[in-house]
Amino acid sequence: MTVATLTAGEVDVSTGLTAAQVSRRVVDGQTNDVPGRASRSVKEIVRANVFTRINAILGVLLIIVLATGSVIDGMFGLLIIANSAIGIIQEVRAKQTLDKLAIVSQAKPQVRRDGVAVSVAPNEVVLDEIIELGAGDQIVVDGAVVEGEVLEVDESLLTGEADPVHKRPGEQVLSGSFVVSGSGAYQATKVGKDAYAAKLAAEASKFTLVHSELRSGVDRILKFITYLMIPAGLLIIYNQLFVSEQDLSAALNGMVAALVPMVPEGLVLMTSLAFAVGVVRLGRRQCLVQELPAIEGLARVDVVCADKTGTLTENGMRLSELRSLDGNEASARDALAAMAGSDPRPNASMLAIAESCDGDPGWTSTATAPFTSAKKWSGISYGDNGNWVLGAPDVLLDPETETAREAEELGSKGLRVLMLGSSDMSVDDSAAPGRVTPAALVVLEQRVRPDARETLEYFADQHVAVKVISGDNAVSVGAVADSLGLPGGDRPIDARELPKDREALADTLDTATTFGRVRPDQKREMVGALQSRGHTVAMTGDGVNDVLALKDADIGVSMGSGSPATRAVAQIVLLDNKFATLPYVVGEGRRVIGNIERVSNLFLTKTVYSVLLALLVGLSGCSPSSSTSSRCRTRSCRGTSRSQPGSRSASRRSSCRWRPTTSGRAADSSRG
């Protein structure tokens, strides 16, 4: 095998940076030290739960009561703590779970320093670093390949394209991608905030609170009540000071006593508790809710935009069919089993073959030619058992043959087709496999999640439209969607042909359901186009390429195996990576909505009664107390005492005067 190399300027590729060079770059700030965003910050969580309208109203009233020195009458302030604590505790727990996931999934690259390969944390990588790559390694910064031995990179998290990309020396690799096969090294050219993945994460890092119709409705009620509280409070305090002749402390307490019942704090507390209970119930199904109102939001969604890979399909493929071309299927299976067992770094196709053809025939290989996306075939020589090649039919066959046409027809249905054949010469790493005699067509298909069809049927029954949006080939995406019974799956659209105009794009989205070759920026545009038509949109995804669309969607849903940036911006994280969990979230959200709507009338009736009573008391000139008759009696008693000085009524003046408290009780006060 040959190893291609590329010089890297002043850096010796074989030895990497020296300690002095690393130190100089650290001093200059040329490191990969970018603030990680595995989840929302504690500051954001506290801000969202503390600075609410209900807390502001109760907080002002509490300050007034405490200013009078009546601490016991300020017990209603505990509602501020309760309302805030419920949301903060649940959301901080979600944050801790995501932070643990980020630590577990954090990649530690191997870099060359002073001629030695050492493992470092991602934030310790510096500019111009030589970073080694092997199968399964994550690329942590942007760079240029300087060494490559059949190096293939999976960029699906960035582009949505599932097929690996062959990387040669001099070509660029982006942070967030993975090495599928081969080995090599690359030099860091962009680190920190300049790296591709960091830029996407930064663009989506602005905090926004998920919209909740329930909380918005309560907030509108509170806003209206606030407008009523101002004149009601002024009337009551005027009555206390100038009609009842109370001192300022008692007048303020009386005003608060009348205003607190106007606030539907019970409804707000019950809403928070209902959301919290729903979050706990969903947690038992491995569904992590980062913001409490998200379960309500998903229940109101009418369009779900789902990625194909990881949502409708599982990672990997399966052998759908083995079509013998020479009548000797047993020999073909032995050859496939031998090739699968001889591959030290099997790709998705070879793993599927190994799973179906697991009987090792005991053949010994004498020469190998690994698969690359450039030559599109692999081969192994087994001495007396022959030379075997496996690869793309259009490369190994004459396109005019019947077998080539048969393979093309299968490929048009979204299937992956490989041809197994025997060669008349020993294989090597050259571009020519020799003369190949077809032995079998190996038909592979993506693994469809067993619960995907049931999930799609559920959304259809609930009148929720599902749009499959993927970076994969449109035909492949359509084949999967059609096999699951998604309406319009047999008519996939290549996103490269989508209109630029938002209105025209929205028209297309209204009629079509399946889209392939979708770029990350197009996903965002598609979400915006749907929202412009009044749709409530949920977006599911797991890659960095989904971050911006998840951020703009009304509800973002990430898979637990997704990138840290994706999990951070999503309101809901499916820890078990099961798309089928979403119906349970919808059901739980609708249960919460139903419970809150059923009891809201009770709280709102109490609020309306309190508002009318407060206004009546203020306008009538009575003092607020436990009963209207008691307040009105105060005026008559006071009038009697003035008309007959020194009479028995005058001696009872103080007993006829009521001092209100925030608990609604009246207390006698005596002047001695």
C-alpha atoms as one frame of an Amber mdcrd trajectory, in Angstrom:
protein
   0.000   0.000   0.000   1.187   3.486  -0.723   1.104   6.398   1.660   0.725
   9.849   0.181   2.252  12.741   2.104   2.298  16.507   1.836   4.746  18.939
   3.342   3.239  21.265   5.933   5.294  24.433   5.680   7.564  25.073   8.641
   6.206  22.052  10.540   7.894  18.675  10.162   5.039  16.271   9.478   6.889
  13.281  10.903   7.703  14.903  14.260   5.027  17.578  14.609   5.378  20.749
  16.633   8.079  21.242  19.210   7.312  22.183  22.792   8.532  25.726  22.085
   6.229  26.065  19.075   3.262  24.833  21.113   4.027  27.283  23.930   4.289
  30.186  21.502   0.891  29.394  19.998  -0.690  29.068  23.428   0.625  32.524
  24.364  -0.704  33.932  21.078  -4.155  32.457  21.783  -3.998  30.095  18.796
  -5.635  27.205  20.639  -8.851  25.261  20.245 -10.125  26.606  23.542 -13.672
  27.500  22.586 -16.414  27.595  25.234 -18.267  24.310  24.992 -22.047  24.323
  24.833 -23.194  20.890  25.872 -26.406  22.356  27.281 -28.049  25.567  28.427
 -26.146  27.388  31.131 -27.416  27.593  34.709 -27.665  31.363  34.253 -30.020
  30.926  31.289 -32.145  28.403  33.193 -32.452  30.639  36.268 -33.223  33.709
  34.161 -36.005  31.917  32.279 -37.694  30.659  35.449 -37.223  33.614  37.825
 -37.896  36.636  35.634 -41.553  35.962  34.876 -44.597  38.228  35.070 -46.189
  36.324  37.960 -42.992  36.562  39.995 -42.732  40.273  39.219 -46.283  40.959
  40.435 -45.953  38.897  43.602 -42.457  40.277  44.176 -43.669  43.888  44.190
 -46.508  43.041  46.579 -44.099  41.111  48.812 -41.717  44.069  49.009 -44.609
  46.332  50.044 -45.660  43.942  52.817 -42.123  43.414  54.095 -41.553  47.176
  54.090 -44.343  47.489  56.653 -42.630  44.958  58.909 -45.428  42.399  58.620
 -43.385  39.312  57.763 -46.129  36.794  58.511 -48.402  38.480  55.963 -45.759
  37.927  53.276 -46.087  34.150  53.270 -47.577  34.325  49.776 -44.024  35.080
  48.641 -43.288  31.370  48.982 -45.149  30.977  45.692 -42.315  32.850  43.985
 -39.847  30.295  45.296 -42.106  27.358  44.400 -42.828  28.548  40.851 -39.157
  29.177  40.169 -37.802  26.086  41.917 -39.981  23.617  39.994 -38.656  24.741
  36.624 -35.072  25.303  37.750 -34.725  21.884  39.390 -36.103  19.974  36.396
 -34.094  21.899  33.814 -30.840  21.770  35.801 -31.268  17.996  36.063 -31.630
  17.863  32.274 -28.516  20.007  31.915 -26.500  17.669  34.147 -27.544  14.673
  32.050 -26.455  16.371  28.824 -23.177  17.505  30.369 -22.408  13.910  31.329
 -23.171  12.783  27.774 -20.782  15.431  26.434 -17.967  14.245  28.710 -18.457
  10.612  27.706 -18.492  11.431  23.985 -15.581  13.870  24.068 -12.874  12.810
  21.618  -9.195  12.910  22.611  -7.068  13.327  19.490  -3.519  12.051  19.116
  -1.050  14.757  18.103   2.617  14.606  17.168   4.874  16.666  19.403   8.637
  16.384  19.421   8.360  13.173  17.416   6.043  11.458  19.913   2.303  10.777
  19.513   0.452  11.977  22.610  -3.253  12.192  23.493  -4.517  15.650  24.398
  -7.866  17.209  25.202  -9.577  18.929  22.251  -9.080  22.364  23.802  -5.309
  21.755  23.981  -4.908  21.418  20.210  -3.073  24.419  18.718  -2.811  25.906
  15.245  -0.564  23.952  12.803  -0.780  20.834  15.000  -0.176  17.512  13.212
  -3.051  15.260  14.266  -3.085  11.521  13.567  -6.178   9.801  12.228  -7.422
   6.233  12.325 -10.712   4.445  11.754 -13.366   5.766  14.143 -11.463   8.936
  15.079 -13.314  12.237  15.243 -11.864  15.281  13.515 -11.810  17.972  16.202
 -10.591  21.001  14.200 -10.544  22.040  10.550  -7.407  21.129   8.654  -5.664
  19.840   5.557  -4.691  16.206   5.025  -0.897  15.747   4.997  -0.804  11.939
   5.083  -3.376   9.566   3.700  -3.605   5.805   3.495  -6.969   5.015   1.900
  -8.469   7.723   4.133 -12.267   7.929   4.028 -14.276  10.412   6.069 -17.938
  10.409   7.095 -19.215  13.992   6.867 -22.886  13.135   7.420 -23.091  15.161
  10.641 -22.039  18.227   8.648 -23.578  17.723   5.222 -26.210  15.022   5.759
 -24.563  12.916   3.032 -24.254   9.330   4.265 -21.636   8.085   1.780 -17.993
   8.356   2.927 -15.722  10.838   1.152 -12.221   9.850   0.040  -9.646  12.378
   1.246  -6.288  12.841  -0.456  -3.303  14.872   0.770  -4.015  18.558   0.360
  -7.790  18.206   0.704  -9.694  19.805   3.564 -11.362  18.034   6.475 -13.903
  19.703   8.751 -14.436  19.478  12.489 -17.345  17.251  13.413 -16.640  14.548
  10.818 -15.367  11.004  11.460 -12.860   8.672   9.841 -14.620   5.621   8.431
 -11.616   3.697   7.158  -7.929   4.102   6.503  -5.394   6.158   8.410  -3.413
   9.336   7.978  -2.749  12.722   9.496  -3.894  16.293   9.012  -2.609  19.705
   9.983  -4.846  22.068  11.949  -5.598  25.172   9.886  -8.581  26.553  11.831
  -9.023  26.162  15.570 -11.324  27.539  18.240 -14.080  29.856  17.065 -12.789
  29.730  13.481 -13.540  26.004  13.086 -16.612  25.041  11.057 -18.465  23.204
  13.828 -17.743  25.997  16.322 -19.154  28.618  13.935 -22.394  26.680  13.533
 -22.692  26.207  17.285 -21.999  29.907  17.917 -24.666  30.969  15.430 -27.219
  28.870  17.270 -26.088  29.772  20.799 -28.491  32.663  21.433 -30.967  31.779
  24.173 -34.666  31.630  23.265 -37.482  30.273  25.401 -39.806  27.757  23.788
 -43.262  29.181  23.058 -46.065  27.877  25.259 -49.673  28.777  24.493 -50.687
  27.874  28.039 -48.097  30.142  29.593 -48.758  32.849  27.012 -52.462  32.709
  27.870 -51.745  32.972  31.587 -49.312  35.800  30.867 -51.993  37.723  28.957
 -54.358  37.297  31.906 -51.663  38.554  34.273 -51.006  41.513  32.001 -54.704
  42.441  32.053 -54.853  41.981  35.820 -51.817  44.231  36.215 -53.691  47.032
  34.458 -56.664  46.517  36.808 -54.507  46.308  39.930 -53.186  49.832  39.498
 -56.538  51.686  39.740 -57.898  49.158  42.254 -54.839  49.576  44.447 -55.036
  53.378  44.291 -58.735  53.345  45.198 -58.179  50.986  48.121 -55.223  52.879
  49.554 -57.136  56.174  49.193 -60.044  54.623  51.057 -57.739  53.337  53.790
 -55.904  56.618  54.295 -58.639  59.235  53.917 -61.913  57.435  54.595 -60.964
  54.857  57.217 -58.133  57.063  58.513 -55.715  54.154  58.776 -51.998  54.709
  59.124 -49.781  54.105  56.083 -48.606  50.665  57.224 -52.143  49.390  57.707
 -53.254  50.984  54.449 -50.520  49.235  52.490 -51.340  45.914  54.131 -54.982
  46.426  53.270 -54.158  47.153  49.653 -52.000  44.019  49.369 -54.730  41.966
  51.073 -57.143  43.034  48.363 -54.743  42.654  45.442 -53.158  39.257  46.184
 -56.395  37.284  45.576 -56.611  38.926  42.148 -53.450  37.090  41.069 -54.133
  33.524  39.786 -51.021  32.168  41.465 -52.682  28.788  41.934 -53.138  28.420
  38.182 -49.492  29.285  37.544 -48.296  26.867  40.221 -50.529  24.088  38.924
 -49.269  24.673  35.372 -45.664  24.337  36.525 -46.479  21.203  38.524 -48.339
  19.632  35.592 -45.365  20.250  33.309 -42.962  18.873  35.926 -44.984  15.681
  36.375 -45.076  15.245  32.598 -41.309  15.653  32.385 -40.784  13.009  35.075
 -43.105  10.568  33.287 -41.294  11.096  29.982 -37.952  10.650  31.706 -38.942
   7.060  32.407 -39.110   6.574  28.633 -35.592   7.928  28.133 -36.914  11.274
  26.915 -35.052  14.282  28.285 -37.006  17.561  28.287 -34.769  20.621  28.622
 -37.602  23.163  28.929 -40.850  22.286  30.719 -43.259  23.821  28.145 -41.659
  21.756  25.344 -44.023  18.843  25.973 -46.955  21.189  25.338 -45.255  22.581
  22.232 -44.820  19.162  20.641 -48.468  18.346  21.362 -49.478  21.362  19.244
 -47.148  20.595  16.313 -48.784  20.020  12.921 -45.626  19.382  10.850 -42.673
  17.152  11.760 -39.498  17.481   9.686 -37.491  14.286  10.150 -34.072  13.272
   8.905 -33.892   9.824   7.326 -30.662   8.567   8.850 -30.996   7.882  12.557
 -34.710   8.712  12.580 -36.480   6.432  10.117 -33.480   4.179   9.606 -30.909
   2.695  11.932 -27.205   3.082  11.457 -25.853   0.437   9.115 -27.312  -1.710
   6.361 -28.597  -5.233   5.913 -28.253  -7.816   3.147 -31.607  -7.813   1.392
 -30.862 -10.326  -1.364 -28.034 -12.349  -2.885 -28.731 -12.994  -6.586 -26.541
 -15.750  -7.932 -25.412 -15.142 -11.534 -23.572 -18.415 -12.159 -25.866 -20.824
 -10.326 -23.412 -21.401  -7.464 -24.789 -19.411  -4.525 -22.874 -21.491  -1.951
 -19.539 -20.524  -3.506 -20.585 -16.860  -3.555 -21.528 -16.981   0.126 -18.187
 -18.588   1.017 -16.327 -15.874  -0.880 -18.319 -13.115   0.815 -17.786 -14.680
   4.247 -14.053 -14.938   3.598 -13.830 -11.323   2.407 -15.804 -10.059   5.414
 -13.576 -11.991   7.797 -10.403 -10.673   6.143 -11.345  -6.979   6.331  -9.707
  -5.363   9.395 -11.746  -2.149   9.003 -15.129  -3.143   7.537 -17.416  -0.390
   6.298 -21.216  -0.445   6.598 -21.646  -2.649   3.515 -19.108  -5.219   4.656
 -20.591  -5.305   8.153 -23.983  -6.157   6.647 -22.404  -8.917   4.557 -20.557
 -10.289   7.581 -23.805 -10.451   9.533 -25.567 -12.519   6.841 -22.617 -14.613
   5.639 -21.026 -15.566   8.935 -19.728 -19.032   8.092 -15.941 -18.689   7.746
 -14.770 -21.106   5.009 -11.217 -21.024   6.341  -9.623 -19.473   3.246  -6.212
 -17.844   3.609  -5.623 -14.546   1.833  -2.421 -13.967  -0.127  -3.064 -10.430
  -1.410  -5.614  -7.687  -0.697  -6.839  -4.490  -2.306  -8.942  -2.462   0.187
 -12.049  -0.605  -0.913 -11.838   3.110  -1.626 -14.458   5.502  -2.926 -12.033
   6.415  -5.706 -11.787   2.993  -7.358 -15.094   1.674  -5.899 -14.051  -1.944
  -5.466 -12.075  -4.201  -3.157 -10.424  -7.532  -3.819  -8.705 -10.444  -2.101
  -6.692 -13.347  -3.509  -7.097 -16.698  -1.756  -4.561 -18.895  -3.570  -6.280
 -22.073  -4.732  -9.703 -20.608  -3.848  -9.351 -17.919  -6.494  -9.256 -14.157
  -6.741 -12.422 -12.341  -5.730 -13.518  -8.737  -6.199 -16.500  -6.866  -4.799
 -17.580  -3.433  -5.947 -19.829  -1.173  -7.984 -21.352  -2.950 -11.012 -20.863
   0.094 -13.260 -17.105  -0.110 -12.607 -16.632  -3.869 -12.851 -19.074  -4.584
 -15.702 -19.680  -3.475 -19.247 -22.759  -1.202 -18.982 -24.316  -2.934 -22.008
 -24.546  -6.323 -20.304 -27.792  -7.708 -18.917 -26.278  -7.917 -15.421 -25.330
  -4.218 -15.481 -28.859  -3.249 -16.517 -30.317  -5.455 -13.781 -28.077  -3.785
 -11.192 -29.051  -0.330 -12.462 -32.734  -1.166 -12.110 -32.242  -2.270  -8.510
 -30.260   0.900  -7.782 -33.101   3.061  -9.110 -35.252   1.704  -6.270 -32.916
   3.167  -3.679 -31.038  -0.080  -3.014 -27.261  -0.346  -2.821 -26.032  -2.961
  -5.285 -22.563  -4.523  -5.311 -21.280  -7.181  -7.652 -19.202 -10.147  -6.551
 -17.003 -11.658  -9.225 -13.923 -13.783  -9.764 -10.850 -12.279 -11.404  -8.374
 -13.947 -13.733  -5.401 -12.325 -11.987  -4.150 -11.760  -8.470  -5.510  -8.510
  -7.039  -3.413  -5.541  -5.986  -4.048  -1.890  -5.211  -4.123  -0.867  -8.861
  -7.138   0.619 -10.622  -7.689  -2.464 -12.808  -9.035  -5.667 -11.203  -8.404
  -7.745 -14.315 -11.080  -9.582 -16.257 -14.009 -10.204 -13.906 -16.545 -13.017
 -14.218 -19.808 -12.076 -12.444 -20.785 -14.461  -9.639 -23.577 -12.683  -7.744
 -25.320  -9.389  -7.144 -25.237  -8.336  -3.501 -28.325  -6.216  -2.766 -28.143
  -4.090   0.383 -30.722  -1.808   1.945 -30.721   0.530   4.891 -32.032  -0.821
   8.155 -35.477   0.625   8.680 -36.431   1.098  12.296 -39.043  -1.541  13.183
 -41.258   1.078  14.832 -40.916   3.724  12.094 -44.039   2.692  10.172 -46.170
   2.660  13.313 -44.866   6.107  14.270 -45.677   7.571  10.854 -49.165   6.049
  11.011 -49.693   7.631  14.429 -48.832  11.095  13.133 -51.088  10.569  10.118
 -53.988   9.657  12.430 -53.301  12.827  14.435 -53.304  14.924  11.226 -49.636
  15.794  11.648 -47.747  16.011   8.350 -44.303  14.384   8.207 -41.608  15.737
   5.882 -38.521  13.571   5.356 -35.510  15.846   4.802 -32.125  14.257   4.164
 -28.762  14.959   2.612 -28.768  11.496   1.019 -29.585  10.710  -2.582 -33.223
  11.609  -3.287 -33.975   8.188  -4.792 -32.636   6.435  -1.695 -34.624   8.703
   0.611 -37.770   8.148  -1.443 -37.324   4.381  -1.377 -37.193   4.361   2.421
 -40.157   6.731   2.759 -42.217   4.743   0.255 -41.435   1.445   1.989 -42.819
   2.932   5.205 -46.036   4.018   3.524 -45.384   7.766   3.709 -47.673   9.544
   1.214 -45.579  11.069  -1.567 -42.582   8.897  -0.748 -42.607   7.544  -4.286
 -42.110  11.089  -5.628 -38.930  12.355  -3.956 -37.586  15.807  -4.793 -33.919
  16.657  -5.258 -33.333  19.749  -3.096 -30.907  21.124  -5.668 -33.976  21.837
  -7.809 -35.958  23.642  -5.094 -36.955  27.277  -5.763 -35.123  30.088  -3.987
 -38.246  32.167  -3.342 -39.796  31.466   0.073 -43.386  31.502  -1.194 -42.580
  29.102  -4.017 -40.665  26.908  -1.567 -43.649  26.883   0.787 -45.908  25.838
  -2.103 -43.594  22.900  -2.828 -43.488  21.896   0.834 -47.284  21.931   1.020
 -47.532  19.222  -1.642 -44.313  17.173  -1.328 -43.139  15.054   1.604 -39.737
  13.623   0.673 -36.567  15.579  -0.080 -32.998  14.459  -0.780 -29.653  16.225
  -1.226 -30.760  18.899   1.249 -28.007  21.268   2.387 -27.868  22.482   6.020
 -28.899  26.023   5.038 -31.821  24.616   3.037 -33.136  22.784   6.097 -33.328
  26.114   7.878 -35.068  27.741   4.903 -37.592  24.900   4.724 -38.493  25.295
   8.401 -38.966  29.036   7.894 -41.112  28.504   4.795 -43.421  26.146   6.684
 -43.708  28.580   9.591 -44.603  31.382   7.161 -47.733  29.384   6.298 -48.799
  29.255   9.942 -47.513  25.756  10.688 -46.095  24.749  14.053 -42.946  22.856
  13.106 -40.909  20.244  14.954 -37.468  19.357  13.592 -35.566  16.180  14.432
 -31.852  15.768  13.834 -28.568  14.527  15.216 -25.810  16.259  13.261 -24.128
  19.651  13.293 -25.825  20.255   9.948 -29.190  20.193  11.744 -28.307  22.784
  14.410 -29.641  25.905  12.691 -32.879  24.222  11.608 -33.406  22.842  15.127
 -32.851  26.312  16.532 -35.410  27.949  14.238 -38.064  25.234  14.598 -40.833
  25.667  17.156 -39.669  22.441  18.812 -36.219  20.929  18.282 -35.763  17.203
  18.905 -32.284  15.681  19.032 -31.116  12.101  19.284 -29.021  11.196  22.316
 -26.215  10.043  20.026 -26.212  13.386  18.203 -23.509  16.023  18.327 -23.168
  18.099  21.544 -24.209  21.260  19.680 -27.386  19.554  18.463 -28.309  18.307
  21.915 -27.667  21.777  23.357 -30.135  23.638  21.134 -32.884  20.992  21.173
 -35.719  21.284  23.678 -36.223  17.501  23.698 -33.478  14.843  23.590 -34.337
  11.206  22.877 -31.687   9.438  24.934 -32.515   6.022  23.462 -32.432   7.416
  19.881 -35.957   6.126  19.210 -38.170   8.166  16.916 -41.085   6.112  18.271
 -40.802   7.964  21.602 -42.317  11.094  20.045 -45.925   9.799  20.108 -45.589
   9.351  23.869 -44.371  12.951  24.160 -47.362  14.148  22.137 -49.735  12.089
  24.276 -48.222  13.365  27.513 -48.384  16.938  26.267 -52.061  16.613  25.393
 -52.773  15.079  28.797 -51.102  18.057  30.490 -53.015  20.535  28.323 -56.318
  18.804  29.088 -55.704  18.777  32.848 -54.787  22.454  32.947 -57.710  23.561
  30.793 -60.177  21.580  32.919 -59.267  23.321  36.184 -58.363  26.749  34.817
 -62.017  27.845  34.979 -61.967  27.427  38.753 -58.936  29.657  39.214 -60.118
  32.254  36.719 -63.546  32.437  38.391 -61.824  33.182  41.695 -59.718  35.846
  39.994 -62.722  37.565  38.396 -64.563  37.539  41.728 -61.539  39.035  43.500
 -61.153  41.767  40.879 -64.818  42.774  41.074 -64.792  42.707  44.867 -61.646
  44.835  45.056 -63.095  47.409  42.664 -66.413  47.407  44.548 -64.674  47.993
  47.869 -62.556  50.754  46.406 -65.484  52.548  44.794 -67.851  52.146  47.773
 -65.407  53.578  50.265 -65.429  50.488  52.516 -62.303  49.044  54.117 -61.140
  45.643  52.843 -61.720  42.965  55.453 -63.113  39.508  55.760 -66.642  40.699
  54.950 -68.152  43.624  53.109 -70.741  44.216  55.845 -67.998  44.620  58.435
 -66.270  47.248  56.325 -69.456  49.209  55.751 -70.333  48.990  59.436 -67.059
  50.787  60.168 -68.312  53.957  58.484 -71.673  53.937  60.295 -70.022  53.400
  63.660 -67.594  56.228  63.034 -70.434  58.533  61.982 -72.388  57.811  65.177
 -69.428  58.542  67.397 -68.910  61.927  65.790 -72.542  63.011  66.093 -72.752
  62.153  69.813 -69.451  63.052  71.485 -68.879  61.278  74.723 -71.671  58.833
  74.103 -71.374  55.056  74.426 -70.814  54.884  70.643 -67.730  57.017  70.946
 -66.239  54.604  73.419 -66.723  51.856  70.863 -65.043  53.770  67.993 -61.916
  51.735  68.118 -63.837  48.453  68.215 -65.682  49.426  65.037 -62.465  50.124
  63.170 -60.946  47.142  61.329 -57.265  46.695  60.520 -56.922  44.495  57.412
 -54.239  41.867  56.954 -53.089  40.069  53.807 -54.663  36.876  55.085 -58.048
  38.578  55.021 -58.516  38.681  58.824 -59.644  41.815  60.693 -58.015  42.726
  63.964 -59.179  45.179  66.581 -56.906  48.094  67.373 -57.237  50.250  70.473
 -56.014  53.716  71.155 -56.112  53.100  74.845
